[in-house]
Short mmCIF file of C-alpha atoms in Angstrom, two decimals:
data_model
loop_
_atom_site.label_atom_id
_atom_site.label_comp_id
_atom_site.label_asym_id
_atom_site.label_seq_id
_atom_site.Cartn_x
_atom_site.Cartn_y
_atom_site.Cartn_z
CA MET S 1 51.93 91.65 -21.11
CA SER S 2 48.94 90.29 -19.41
CA TRP S 3 45.38 90.74 -20.48
CA THR S 4 44.68 92.85 -17.39
CA TYR S 5 47.04 95.58 -18.34
CA ILE S 6 45.80 95.52 -21.87
CA LEU S 7 42.26 96.04 -20.66
CA ILE S 8 43.31 98.95 -18.37
CA ILE S 9 44.96 100.68 -21.25
CA ILE S 10 41.87 100.20 -23.41
CA ALA S 11 39.75 101.58 -20.62
CA PHE S 12 41.83 104.73 -20.28
CA ALA S 13 41.69 105.21 -23.96
CA SER S 14 37.94 104.81 -24.01
CA GLY S 15 37.34 107.03 -20.98
CA PHE S 16 36.03 104.26 -18.55
CA PRO S 17 36.79 104.58 -14.84
CA ILE S 18 39.60 102.40 -13.47
CA THR S 19 37.39 101.07 -10.62
CA TYR S 20 35.26 99.22 -13.06
CA PHE S 21 38.16 97.21 -14.25
CA ILE S 22 39.30 96.44 -10.74
CA TRP S 23 35.79 95.12 -9.78
CA ASP S 24 35.66 93.04 -12.98
CA LYS S 25 38.93 91.47 -12.01
CA ALA S 26 37.52 90.35 -8.67
CA LEU S 27 34.55 88.85 -10.43
CA LEU S 28 36.79 86.92 -12.71
CA LYS S 29 38.72 85.53 -9.76
CA LYS S 30 35.50 84.48 -8.04
CA LYS S 31 34.24 82.97 -11.26
CA SER S 32 37.37 80.94 -11.75
CA LYS S 33 37.19 79.75 -8.16
CA ILE S 34 33.56 78.66 -8.58
CA ILE S 35 34.44 76.89 -11.80
CA SER S 36 37.35 75.12 -10.14
CA ASP S 37 35.14 74.14 -7.16
CA ALA S 38 32.45 72.90 -9.53
CA GLU S 39 34.99 70.92 -11.49
CA ALA S 40 36.31 69.38 -8.25
CA GLU S 41 32.78 68.61 -7.05
CA SER S 42 31.85 67.14 -10.44
CA GLU S 43 34.95 65.03 -10.28
CA VAL S 44 33.88 63.74 -6.87
CA LEU S 45 30.32 63.08 -8.11
CA LYS S 46 31.72 61.39 -11.17
CA LYS S 47 33.80 59.09 -8.98
CA GLU S 48 30.77 58.34 -6.72
CA LYS S 49 28.56 57.58 -9.72
CA MET S 50 31.29 55.39 -11.16
CA LEU S 51 31.47 53.51 -7.85
CA GLN S 52 27.65 53.15 -7.68
CA ALA S 53 27.56 51.97 -11.28
CA LYS S 54 30.30 49.52 -10.54
CA GLU S 55 28.41 48.20 -7.45
CA LYS S 56 25.20 47.92 -9.45
CA PHE S 57 27.07 46.10 -12.17
CA LEU S 58 28.57 43.68 -9.67
CA GLN S 59 25.13 43.11 -8.07
CA LEU S 60 23.49 42.47 -11.44
CA LYS S 61 26.37 40.22 -12.36
CA SER S 62 25.94 38.16 -9.16
CA GLU S 63 22.16 37.92 -9.66
CA HIS S 64 22.70 36.85 -13.24
CA GLU S 65 25.23 34.24 -12.17
CA LYS S 66 22.78 33.02 -9.48
CA PHE S 67 19.95 32.80 -12.02
CA VAL S 68 22.23 30.98 -14.45
CA ASN S 69 23.29 28.55 -11.71
CA GLU S 70 19.68 27.86 -10.70
CA ARG S 71 18.70 27.35 -14.31
CA ASN S 72 21.67 25.04 -14.81
CA ASN S 73 20.67 23.09 -11.69
CA LYS S 74 17.09 22.73 -12.93
CA LEU S 75 18.35 21.61 -16.31
CA PHE S 76 20.66 19.15 -14.59
CA THR S 77 17.81 17.81 -12.42
CA ALA S 78 15.50 17.51 -15.42
CA GLU S 79 18.25 15.76 -17.34
CA ASN S 80 18.74 13.30 -14.47
CA LYS S 81 14.97 12.63 -14.32
CA LEU S 82 14.89 12.03 -18.05
CA LYS S 83 17.82 9.66 -17.74
CA GLN S 84 16.06 7.79 -14.86
CA ALA S 85 12.80 7.65 -16.84
CA GLU S 86 14.68 6.38 -19.83
CA THR S 87 16.39 3.75 -17.68
CA THR S 88 13.03 2.71 -16.13
CA PHE S 89 11.42 2.59 -19.54
CA ASN S 90 14.21 0.41 -20.87
CA GLN S 91 13.91 -1.92 -17.86
CA ARG S 92 10.13 -2.20 -18.28
CA ARG S 93 10.52 -2.77 -22.01
CA ASP S 94 12.99 -5.55 -21.32
CA GLU S 95 10.61 -7.00 -18.68
CA VAL S 96 7.67 -6.91 -21.11
CA GLN S 97 9.73 -8.58 -23.80
CA ARG S 98 10.83 -11.25 -21.31
CA LYS S 99 7.24 -11.87 -20.16
CA ALA S 100 6.08 -12.02 -23.77
CA LYS S 101 8.66 -14.72 -24.43
CA GLU S 102 7.53 -16.57 -21.27
CA LEU S 103 3.88 -16.34 -22.36
CA GLU S 104 4.79 -17.71 -25.77
CA THR S 105 6.55 -20.59 -24.07
CA GLU S 106 3.61 -21.23 -21.69
CA LYS S 107 1.16 -21.04 -24.58
CA HIS S 108 3.12 -23.65 -26.44
CA GLU S 109 3.21 -25.87 -23.33
CA LEU S 110 -0.57 -25.38 -22.80
CA ASP S 111 -1.24 -26.40 -26.38
CA ILE S 112 0.72 -29.56 -25.78
CA ILE S 113 -1.14 -30.23 -22.47
CA ARG S 114 -4.52 -29.60 -24.14
CA GLU S 115 -3.72 -32.09 -26.85
CA ASN S 116 -2.75 -34.65 -24.21
CA LEU S 117 -5.92 -34.01 -22.21
CA THR S 118 -8.08 -34.35 -25.29
CA HIS S 119 -6.45 -37.67 -26.02
CA GLN S 120 -6.92 -38.81 -22.39
CA LEU S 121 -10.59 -37.75 -22.41
CA GLU S 122 -11.19 -39.84 -25.47
CA ILE S 123 -9.62 -42.80 -23.69
CA ILE S 124 -11.70 -42.15 -20.55
CA GLU S 125 -14.91 -41.95 -22.55
CA GLN S 126 -14.12 -45.27 -24.14
CA ARG S 127 -13.43 -46.81 -20.75
CA ASN S 128 -16.63 -45.28 -19.30
CA GLU S 129 -18.62 -46.87 -22.07
CA GLU S 130 -16.98 -50.19 -21.30
CA VAL S 131 -17.64 -49.79 -17.53
CA GLU S 132 -21.28 -48.83 -18.18
CA LYS S 133 -21.69 -51.89 -20.37
CA MET S 134 -20.15 -54.14 -17.69
CA HIS S 135 -22.36 -52.46 -15.01
CA ARG S 136 -25.51 -53.18 -16.99
CA GLN S 137 -24.46 -56.80 -17.40
CA GLN S 138 -23.77 -57.13 -13.66
CA VAL S 139 -27.10 -55.50 -12.74
CA GLU S 140 -28.94 -57.89 -15.04
CA GLN S 141 -27.14 -60.85 -13.45
CA LEU S 142 -27.93 -59.55 -9.93
CA GLN S 143 -31.60 -59.08 -10.81
CA ILE S 144 -31.72 -62.65 -12.14
CA ILE S 145 -30.00 -64.00 -8.99
CA SER S 146 -31.93 -61.95 -6.37
CA GLY S 147 -35.32 -61.84 -8.04
CA TYR S 148 -35.56 -58.00 -7.34
CA SER S 149 -35.48 -55.23 -9.86
CA ALA S 150 -32.95 -52.44 -9.43
CA GLU S 151 -35.65 -49.99 -8.30
CA GLU S 152 -37.04 -52.40 -5.71
CA ALA S 153 -33.59 -53.15 -4.32
CA LYS S 154 -32.81 -49.46 -4.09
CA ASN S 155 -36.08 -48.70 -2.27
CA GLN S 156 -35.48 -51.53 0.19
CA LEU S 157 -31.94 -50.27 0.89
CA VAL S 158 -33.20 -46.70 1.34
CA GLU S 159 -35.89 -47.83 3.79
CA SER S 160 -33.46 -49.82 5.87
CA LEU S 161 -30.99 -46.91 5.95
CA LYS S 162 -33.82 -44.49 6.80
CA ASN S 163 -35.00 -46.58 9.76
CA GLU S 164 -31.47 -47.00 11.03
CA ALA S 165 -30.77 -43.27 10.70
CA LYS S 166 -34.05 -42.39 12.41
CA THR S 167 -33.23 -44.61 15.39
CA GLU S 168 -29.75 -43.15 15.75
CA ALA S 169 -31.08 -39.61 15.32
CA MET S 170 -33.74 -40.11 17.99
CA SER S 171 -31.15 -41.41 20.41
CA TYR S 172 -28.79 -38.56 19.61
CA ILE S 173 -31.56 -35.95 19.91
CA GLN S 174 -32.64 -37.36 23.26
CA GLU S 175 -29.10 -37.12 24.59
CA ILE S 176 -28.77 -33.55 23.34
CA MET S 177 -32.14 -32.58 24.82
CA ASP S 178 -31.26 -34.07 28.21
CA GLU S 179 -27.93 -32.27 28.25
CA ALA S 180 -29.52 -29.01 27.04
CA LYS S 181 -32.24 -29.21 29.70
CA LEU S 182 -29.65 -29.78 32.40
CA ASN S 183 -27.45 -26.88 31.29
CA ALA S 184 -30.41 -24.62 30.45
CA ASN S 185 -32.02 -25.11 33.86
CA LYS S 186 -28.72 -24.44 35.57
CA GLU S 187 -27.98 -21.28 33.55
CA ALA S 188 -31.58 -20.05 33.78
CA LYS S 189 -31.58 -20.41 37.57
CA LYS S 190 -28.28 -18.58 37.78
CA ILE S 191 -29.52 -15.66 35.62
CA ILE S 192 -32.86 -15.42 37.47
CA VAL S 193 -31.19 -15.50 40.90
CA LYS S 194 -28.73 -12.77 39.86
CA SER S 195 -31.56 -10.63 38.49
CA ILE S 196 -33.69 -11.02 41.63
CA GLN S 197 -30.73 -10.28 43.92
CA ARG S 198 -29.90 -7.08 42.04
CA VAL S 199 -33.47 -5.71 42.22
CA ALA S 200 -34.86 -5.17 45.70
CA SER S 201 -38.40 -3.85 45.62
CA GLU S 202 -41.04 -3.13 48.21
CA ALA S 203 -44.34 -4.99 48.18
CA ALA S 204 -47.03 -2.30 48.47
CA ILE S 205 -50.61 -3.46 48.87
CA GLU S 206 -53.45 -1.25 47.66
CA ASN S 207 -56.79 -1.21 49.44
CA ALA S 208 -60.26 -0.47 48.15
CA VAL S 209 -60.93 2.13 50.85
CA THR S 210 -59.29 5.37 51.99
CA THR S 211 -59.72 6.89 55.43
CA PHE S 212 -60.11 10.67 55.52
CA ASN S 213 -59.21 12.12 58.89
CA ILE S 214 -61.07 15.16 60.24
CA GLU S 215 -60.48 17.37 63.27
CA ASN S 216 -63.87 16.92 64.92
CA ASP S 217 -67.21 15.25 64.31
CA GLU S 218 -68.98 18.57 63.64
CA ILE S 219 -67.49 18.59 60.15
CA LYS S 220 -69.36 15.34 59.39
CA GLY S 221 -72.66 17.20 59.54
CA ARG S 222 -71.41 19.90 57.20
CA ILE S 223 -70.16 17.25 54.76
CA ILE S 224 -73.57 15.50 54.84
CA GLY S 225 -75.43 18.79 54.41
CA ARG S 226 -79.10 19.55 54.71
CA GLU S 227 -81.07 16.40 53.91
CA GLY S 228 -77.83 14.84 52.66
CA ARG S 229 -77.52 17.05 49.58
CA ASN S 230 -73.77 17.73 50.04
CA ILE S 231 -72.76 14.09 50.38
CA ARG S 232 -75.00 13.10 47.44
CA ALA S 233 -73.45 15.83 45.27
CA LEU S 234 -69.96 14.69 46.28
CA GLU S 235 -70.72 11.03 45.52
CA ALA S 236 -72.28 11.96 42.17
CA ALA S 237 -69.31 14.16 41.18
CA THR S 238 -66.58 11.68 42.19
CA GLY S 239 -68.24 8.26 41.79
CA VAL S 240 -67.02 7.28 45.27
CA GLU S 241 -69.12 5.92 48.12
CA ILE S 242 -68.64 8.12 51.20
CA ILE S 243 -69.31 6.30 54.48
CA VAL S 244 -69.99 8.55 57.45
CA ASP S 245 -70.49 6.39 60.57
CA ASP S 246 -69.72 6.49 64.26
CA THR S 247 -65.97 6.16 63.72
CA PRO S 248 -64.47 9.13 65.59
CA GLU S 249 -62.71 11.79 63.50
CA ALA S 250 -62.74 9.69 60.32
CA ILE S 251 -64.71 9.36 57.08
CA VAL S 252 -64.27 6.29 54.84
CA LEU S 253 -64.03 6.69 51.04
CA SER S 254 -64.83 3.40 49.26
CA ALA S 255 -64.22 2.72 45.55
CA PHE S 256 -62.31 0.20 43.45
CA ASP S 257 -60.94 3.00 41.23
CA PRO S 258 -57.93 4.57 43.03
CA VAL S 259 -58.09 7.68 40.82
CA ARG S 260 -61.63 8.42 41.93
CA ARG S 261 -60.70 7.82 45.59
CA GLU S 262 -57.77 10.22 45.30
CA ILE S 263 -59.93 12.89 43.62
CA ALA S 264 -62.54 12.51 46.39
CA ARG S 265 -59.88 12.71 49.13
CA LEU S 266 -58.26 15.86 47.72
CA ALA S 267 -61.64 17.47 47.04
CA LEU S 268 -62.78 16.79 50.61
CA HIS S 269 -59.50 18.17 51.95
CA GLN S 270 -59.93 21.43 50.01
CA LEU S 271 -63.61 21.74 50.94
CA VAL S 272 -62.97 21.17 54.65
CA THR S 273 -60.00 23.57 54.64
CA ASP S 274 -61.97 26.26 52.80
CA GLY S 275 -65.11 25.74 54.88
CA ARG S 276 -67.53 26.45 52.02
CA ILE S 277 -69.37 23.17 51.38
CA HIS S 278 -72.35 23.26 49.04
CA PRO S 279 -73.22 21.45 45.76
CA ALA S 280 -71.97 24.20 43.40
CA ARG S 281 -68.69 24.54 45.30
CA ILE S 282 -68.32 20.75 45.42
CA GLU S 283 -68.64 20.49 41.63
CA GLU S 284 -66.13 23.31 41.11
CA VAL S 285 -63.56 21.79 43.48
CA VAL S 286 -63.95 18.28 42.01
CA ASN S 287 -63.34 19.62 38.47
CA LYS S 288 -60.28 21.52 39.67
CA VAL S 289 -58.86 18.49 41.50
CA SER S 290 -59.52 16.27 38.47
CA LYS S 291 -57.32 18.56 36.35
CA GLN S 292 -54.63 18.51 39.04
CA ILE S 293 -54.69 14.71 39.12
CA GLU S 294 -54.41 14.59 35.32
CA GLU S 295 -51.34 16.85 35.46
CA GLU S 296 -49.87 14.71 38.23
CA ILE S 297 -50.44 11.58 36.14
CA ILE S 298 -48.49 13.09 33.23
CA GLU S 299 -45.71 14.27 35.55
CA THR S 300 -45.50 10.81 37.16
CA GLY S 301 -45.18 9.21 33.73
CA LYS S 302 -42.39 11.60 32.70
CA ARG S 303 -40.54 11.10 35.99
CA THR S 304 -40.80 7.32 35.66
CA CYS S 305 -39.39 7.38 32.11
CA ILE S 306 -36.52 9.64 33.22
CA ASP S 307 -35.73 7.40 36.22
CA LEU S 308 -35.57 4.33 33.97
CA GLY S 309 -33.60 6.08 31.21
CA ILE S 310 -36.35 5.63 28.61
CA HIS S 311 -36.53 8.34 25.92
CA GLY S 312 -38.59 9.14 22.84
CA MET S 313 -41.85 7.65 24.12
CA HIS S 314 -45.14 8.97 22.75
CA PRO S 315 -46.82 11.46 25.15
CA GLU S 316 -49.97 9.33 25.29
CA LEU S 317 -47.96 6.30 26.41
CA VAL S 318 -46.23 8.49 29.01
CA ARG S 319 -49.66 9.50 30.33
CA LEU S 320 -50.78 5.86 30.52
CA VAL S 321 -47.59 5.00 32.43
CA GLY S 322 -48.41 7.71 34.96
CA LYS S 323 -51.99 6.43 35.18
CA MET S 324 -50.65 3.06 36.36
CA LYS S 325 -49.79 4.72 39.68
CA TYR S 326 -53.52 4.65 40.52
CA ARG S 327 -54.16 1.07 39.37
CA SER S 328 -53.53 -2.18 41.24
CA SER S 329 -53.46 -5.79 40.10
CA TYR S 330 -54.20 -8.46 42.71
CA GLY S 331 -53.49 -5.77 45.31
CA GLN S 332 -50.07 -4.93 43.80
CA ASN S 333 -49.51 -1.36 42.62
CA LEU S 334 -49.28 -1.52 38.83
CA LEU S 335 -46.67 1.23 38.36
CA GLN S 336 -44.40 -0.27 41.00
CA HIS S 337 -44.85 -3.71 39.43
CA SER S 338 -44.04 -2.32 35.96
CA ARG S 339 -40.93 -0.50 37.20
CA GLU S 340 -39.71 -3.65 38.93
CA THR S 341 -40.40 -5.72 35.82
CA ALA S 342 -38.52 -3.16 33.67
CA ASN S 343 -35.43 -3.31 35.90
CA LEU S 344 -35.53 -7.12 36.00
CA CYS S 345 -35.83 -7.24 32.20
CA ALA S 346 -32.82 -4.94 31.74
CA ILE S 347 -30.66 -7.00 34.10
CA MET S 348 -31.69 -10.31 32.54
CA ALA S 349 -31.15 -8.97 29.01
CA SER S 350 -27.66 -7.82 29.97
CA GLU S 351 -26.86 -11.27 31.37
CA LEU S 352 -28.01 -12.82 28.07
CA GLY S 353 -26.13 -10.34 25.87
CA LEU S 354 -29.28 -8.59 24.57
CA ASN S 355 -30.22 -4.91 24.40
CA PRO S 356 -31.08 -3.81 27.99
CA LYS S 357 -32.73 -0.54 26.86
CA LYS S 358 -35.29 -2.35 24.71
CA ALA S 359 -35.92 -4.88 27.47
CA ARG S 360 -36.48 -2.10 30.05
CA ARG S 361 -38.89 -0.33 27.68
CA ALA S 362 -40.89 -3.52 27.03
CA GLY S 363 -40.99 -4.32 30.76
CA LEU S 364 -42.38 -0.89 31.61
CA LEU S 365 -45.08 -1.07 28.92
CA HIS S 366 -46.09 -4.74 29.30
CA ASP S 367 -49.22 -3.98 31.41
CA ILE S 368 -50.17 -0.75 29.61
CA GLY S 369 -53.38 -2.47 28.46
CA LYS S 370 -54.70 -2.44 32.05
CA VAL S 371 -55.13 1.37 32.11
CA PRO S 372 -56.87 2.32 28.84
CA ASP S 373 -59.18 5.31 28.55
CA GLU S 374 -61.81 2.98 27.07
CA GLU S 375 -62.56 -0.59 28.13
CA PRO S 376 -62.78 -2.78 25.00
CA GLU S 377 -63.47 -6.52 25.26
CA LEU S 378 -59.84 -7.56 24.81
CA PRO S 379 -57.25 -9.17 27.11
CA HIS S 380 -54.92 -6.53 28.54
CA ALA S 381 -51.86 -7.99 26.75
CA LEU S 382 -53.48 -7.71 23.30
CA LEU S 383 -54.85 -4.27 24.10
CA GLY S 384 -51.40 -3.14 25.25
CA MET S 385 -49.86 -4.47 22.04
CA LYS S 386 -52.41 -2.54 19.94
CA LEU S 387 -51.74 0.65 21.91
CA ALA S 388 -47.98 0.24 21.44
CA GLU S 389 -48.44 -0.33 17.70
CA LYS S 390 -50.73 2.71 17.50
CA TYR S 391 -48.08 4.95 19.09
CA LYS S 392 -45.23 3.69 16.85
CA GLU S 393 -43.33 1.38 19.21
CA LYS S 394 -40.94 -1.10 17.56
CA PRO S 395 -42.32 -4.52 16.47
CA ASP S 396 -40.21 -6.57 18.91
CA ILE S 397 -41.44 -4.47 21.85
CA CYS S 398 -45.07 -4.77 20.66
CA ASN S 399 -44.67 -8.55 20.36
CA ALA S 400 -43.17 -8.78 23.86
CA ILE S 401 -46.17 -6.85 25.27
CA GLY S 402 -48.74 -8.97 23.43
CA SER S 403 -47.14 -12.34 24.16
CA HIS S 404 -46.32 -12.06 27.87
CA HIS S 405 -49.48 -14.08 28.60
CA GLU S 406 -49.09 -16.11 25.36
CA GLU S 407 -52.11 -14.59 23.60
CA VAL S 408 -49.85 -14.23 20.54
CA GLU S 409 -46.81 -16.19 19.43
CA MET S 410 -43.40 -15.08 20.76
CA GLN S 411 -41.17 -13.90 17.91
CA THR S 412 -38.05 -12.57 19.66
CA LEU S 413 -35.99 -13.37 22.77
CA LEU S 414 -37.36 -10.19 24.33
CA ALA S 415 -40.82 -11.77 24.76
CA PRO S 416 -39.87 -14.66 27.12
CA ILE S 417 -37.71 -12.27 29.18
CA VAL S 418 -40.72 -9.98 29.77
CA GLN S 419 -42.93 -13.00 30.59
CA VAL S 420 -40.43 -14.39 33.13
CA CYS S 421 -39.77 -11.02 34.79
CA ASP S 422 -43.52 -10.32 35.04
CA ALA S 423 -43.94 -13.66 36.82
CA ILE S 424 -40.97 -12.93 39.13
CA SER S 425 -42.37 -9.55 40.14
CA GLY S 426 -45.84 -10.98 40.80
CA ALA S 427 -44.48 -14.00 42.67
CA ARG S 428 -42.55 -12.08 45.33
CA PRO S 429 -43.85 -12.89 48.83
CA GLY S 430 -46.43 -10.30 49.82
CA ALA S 431 -46.49 -8.67 46.38
CA ARG S 432 -50.02 -9.77 45.59
CA ARG S 433 -52.99 -10.78 47.68
CA GLU S 434 -56.49 -12.04 47.17
CA ALA S 435 -59.58 -12.18 49.30
CA VAL S 436 -59.85 -15.32 51.44
CA GLU S 437 -63.02 -16.46 49.68
CA SER S 438 -61.57 -16.17 46.19
CA TYR S 439 -58.35 -17.80 47.42
CA ILE S 440 -60.16 -20.85 48.82
CA LYS S 441 -62.36 -21.01 45.74
CA ARG S 442 -59.34 -21.06 43.46
CA LEU S 443 -57.70 -23.86 45.43
CA ASN S 444 -60.89 -25.93 45.24
CA GLU S 445 -61.18 -25.29 41.51
CA LEU S 446 -57.60 -26.46 41.01
CA GLU S 447 -58.17 -29.70 42.91
CA ASN S 448 -61.54 -30.41 41.28
CA MET S 449 -60.18 -29.75 37.81
CA ALA S 450 -57.40 -32.30 38.33
CA MET S 451 -59.83 -34.83 39.87
CA SER S 452 -61.97 -34.74 36.71
CA TYR S 453 -59.33 -36.73 34.78
CA PRO S 454 -59.55 -40.55 34.77
CA GLY S 455 -56.94 -42.40 36.82
CA VAL S 456 -56.50 -39.58 39.37
CA THR S 457 -56.96 -40.74 42.98
CA LYS S 458 -56.01 -37.65 45.04
CA THR S 459 -55.13 -33.98 44.44
CA TYR S 460 -53.45 -31.43 46.72
CA ALA S 461 -53.11 -27.68 46.03
CA ILE S 462 -50.09 -26.50 48.01
CA GLN S 463 -47.85 -23.42 48.31
CA ALA S 464 -50.79 -21.00 48.20
CA GLY S 465 -52.05 -22.53 44.98
CA ARG S 466 -48.75 -22.23 43.12
CA GLU S 467 -48.24 -26.02 43.00
CA LEU S 468 -50.70 -28.82 42.35
CA ARG S 469 -49.79 -32.38 43.37
CA VAL S 470 -51.74 -35.08 41.52
CA ILE S 471 -51.63 -38.71 42.72
CA VAL S 472 -52.53 -41.31 40.08
CA GLY S 473 -52.93 -45.06 40.30
CA SER S 474 -50.01 -47.06 38.99
CA ASP S 475 -52.38 -49.71 37.62
CA LYS S 476 -54.44 -47.16 35.68
CA LEU S 477 -51.82 -44.94 34.02
CA SER S 478 -48.36 -45.62 32.59
CA ASP S 479 -45.35 -43.32 32.88
CA SER S 480 -45.91 -41.79 29.44
CA GLU S 481 -49.61 -41.31 30.19
CA SER S 482 -48.65 -39.56 33.45
CA GLU S 483 -46.48 -37.11 31.52
CA GLN S 484 -49.34 -36.46 29.12
CA LEU S 485 -51.73 -35.95 32.05
CA SER S 486 -49.41 -33.32 33.57
CA TYR S 487 -49.35 -31.46 30.26
CA ASP S 488 -53.15 -31.68 29.81
CA ILE S 489 -53.87 -30.35 33.32
CA ALA S 490 -51.43 -27.45 32.83
CA LYS S 491 -53.03 -26.60 29.48
CA LYS S 492 -56.55 -26.69 30.94
CA ILE S 493 -55.58 -24.49 33.92
CA GLN S 494 -53.92 -22.02 31.56
CA ASP S 495 -56.97 -21.86 29.30
CA GLU S 496 -59.75 -21.80 31.90
CA MET S 497 -58.39 -20.14 35.05
CA THR S 498 -57.02 -16.73 35.98
CA TYR S 499 -54.11 -16.72 38.42
CA PRO S 500 -51.05 -14.60 39.25
CA GLY S 501 -47.60 -16.00 38.44
CA GLN S 502 -47.50 -19.65 37.47
CA VAL S 503 -48.80 -23.00 38.74
CA LYS S 504 -46.58 -26.08 38.87
CA ILE S 505 -48.31 -29.42 38.21
CA THR S 506 -46.60 -32.53 39.62
CA VAL S 507 -48.08 -35.93 38.74
CA ILE S 508 -46.97 -38.74 41.11
CA ARG S 509 -47.33 -42.37 40.07
CA GLU S 510 -46.19 -44.85 42.68
CA THR S 511 -46.16 -48.61 42.88
CA ARG S 512 -46.62 -50.31 46.25
CA ALA S 513 -45.73 -53.93 46.90
CA ILE S 514 -47.18 -55.30 50.18
CA SER S 515 -46.34 -58.64 51.78
CA TYR S 516 -46.96 -60.05 55.25
CA ALA S 517 -44.53 -62.16 57.28
CA LYS S 518 -46.26 -64.70 59.52
#
């Protein structure tokens, strides 16, 4: 009998309704089904977890094996390195032991050699003593035979050798000097010609007067003013002589200072354009134009330095460079001359393998002493050198400035380059001019100076005073005296005369033999 029937019977006996038992039976079935489903699901989960655990185990196992393999590899590598180090150590130990044995062997051999050398030195010393003894005996015999002491004989031999060496040296030096002069002249001419060909410059001549053009002659009266007060005020303010004559539509401004002439010209232009001409206005305009000219001077200096590629120059030197635009030397514009000299210096320095930038800088500044704000009693070369030193120019550039007229000694190769290029720029045809009177006077001074020397018969100043031919009597001067005379005349001209460029002195000594056929 099943438990269901037993429970029904118990229910009837207890008085419970039969429906309750039927419903409980359904619950039991549902419960058993849920339990069976749960057991099946748990079985599935159990299998899944077992599979996951197994996978995790396999993964950990593989990672462990990988770690073990890597560790084994590292241990194997370290073991190999230790074996190699041990092998290297053993090899080095064997090498050290071998070298130690070799050193012991060499030390033993050196000891033997040292003993032999000591023995040989003793023998040599003995022989030296014997040789010295024999030498003394021979010297004594020679002194007895010759009648000279050893010191006297030595002095006589030294003197004879000295004279012979001096003669040979003089001959050798003369040959070298002749060859050097030949090659130097050739190379110098080549370098100078190349430099001159590569720099083409205009020859601008400055005058001492400026012509100011006006529209009509009525303006002349306004410029003169009542009782001449306007023209006097203008002359006093500018320092320029204003010439108002019968020349139609023109007024002449005369002054040796180009800056003053330019200030006067610009001031007149502004006054005539404005129309208000009276002393107060004149003074105001002149002051204004003076400031404009000063600014233009600075701008000209800066532009010149930029054109020549010169940098880092002191502002005061830049201003003096610009001031050279309004200064002339022997009629040649000083700024143009300095620019030309700078370019020539750079080219010549490049040909000689020197620094062209330094040479260009020295060439531009070489005549800076001609435009100082004050006028000290110093040659312009020395004054320029002092100005360059004051404004922190380099010593070689200062020396080149000071020595380009040989007032100071030349210390670098830059100095003769500046001197030569200055002479080239001044010697260009038409670059410089002089008044006819001073020109004739200089030629006469040259000829008279040469005539003052004894033995001179005739003198000729040719090539516009750049060459002096001196004729001397062959019976009064020898060839060597003629050479000395040429040097003396050149030195005297250099010390006592002022001249542009250079003067060549040629002394001619000729012998004439005259016979008559009858």
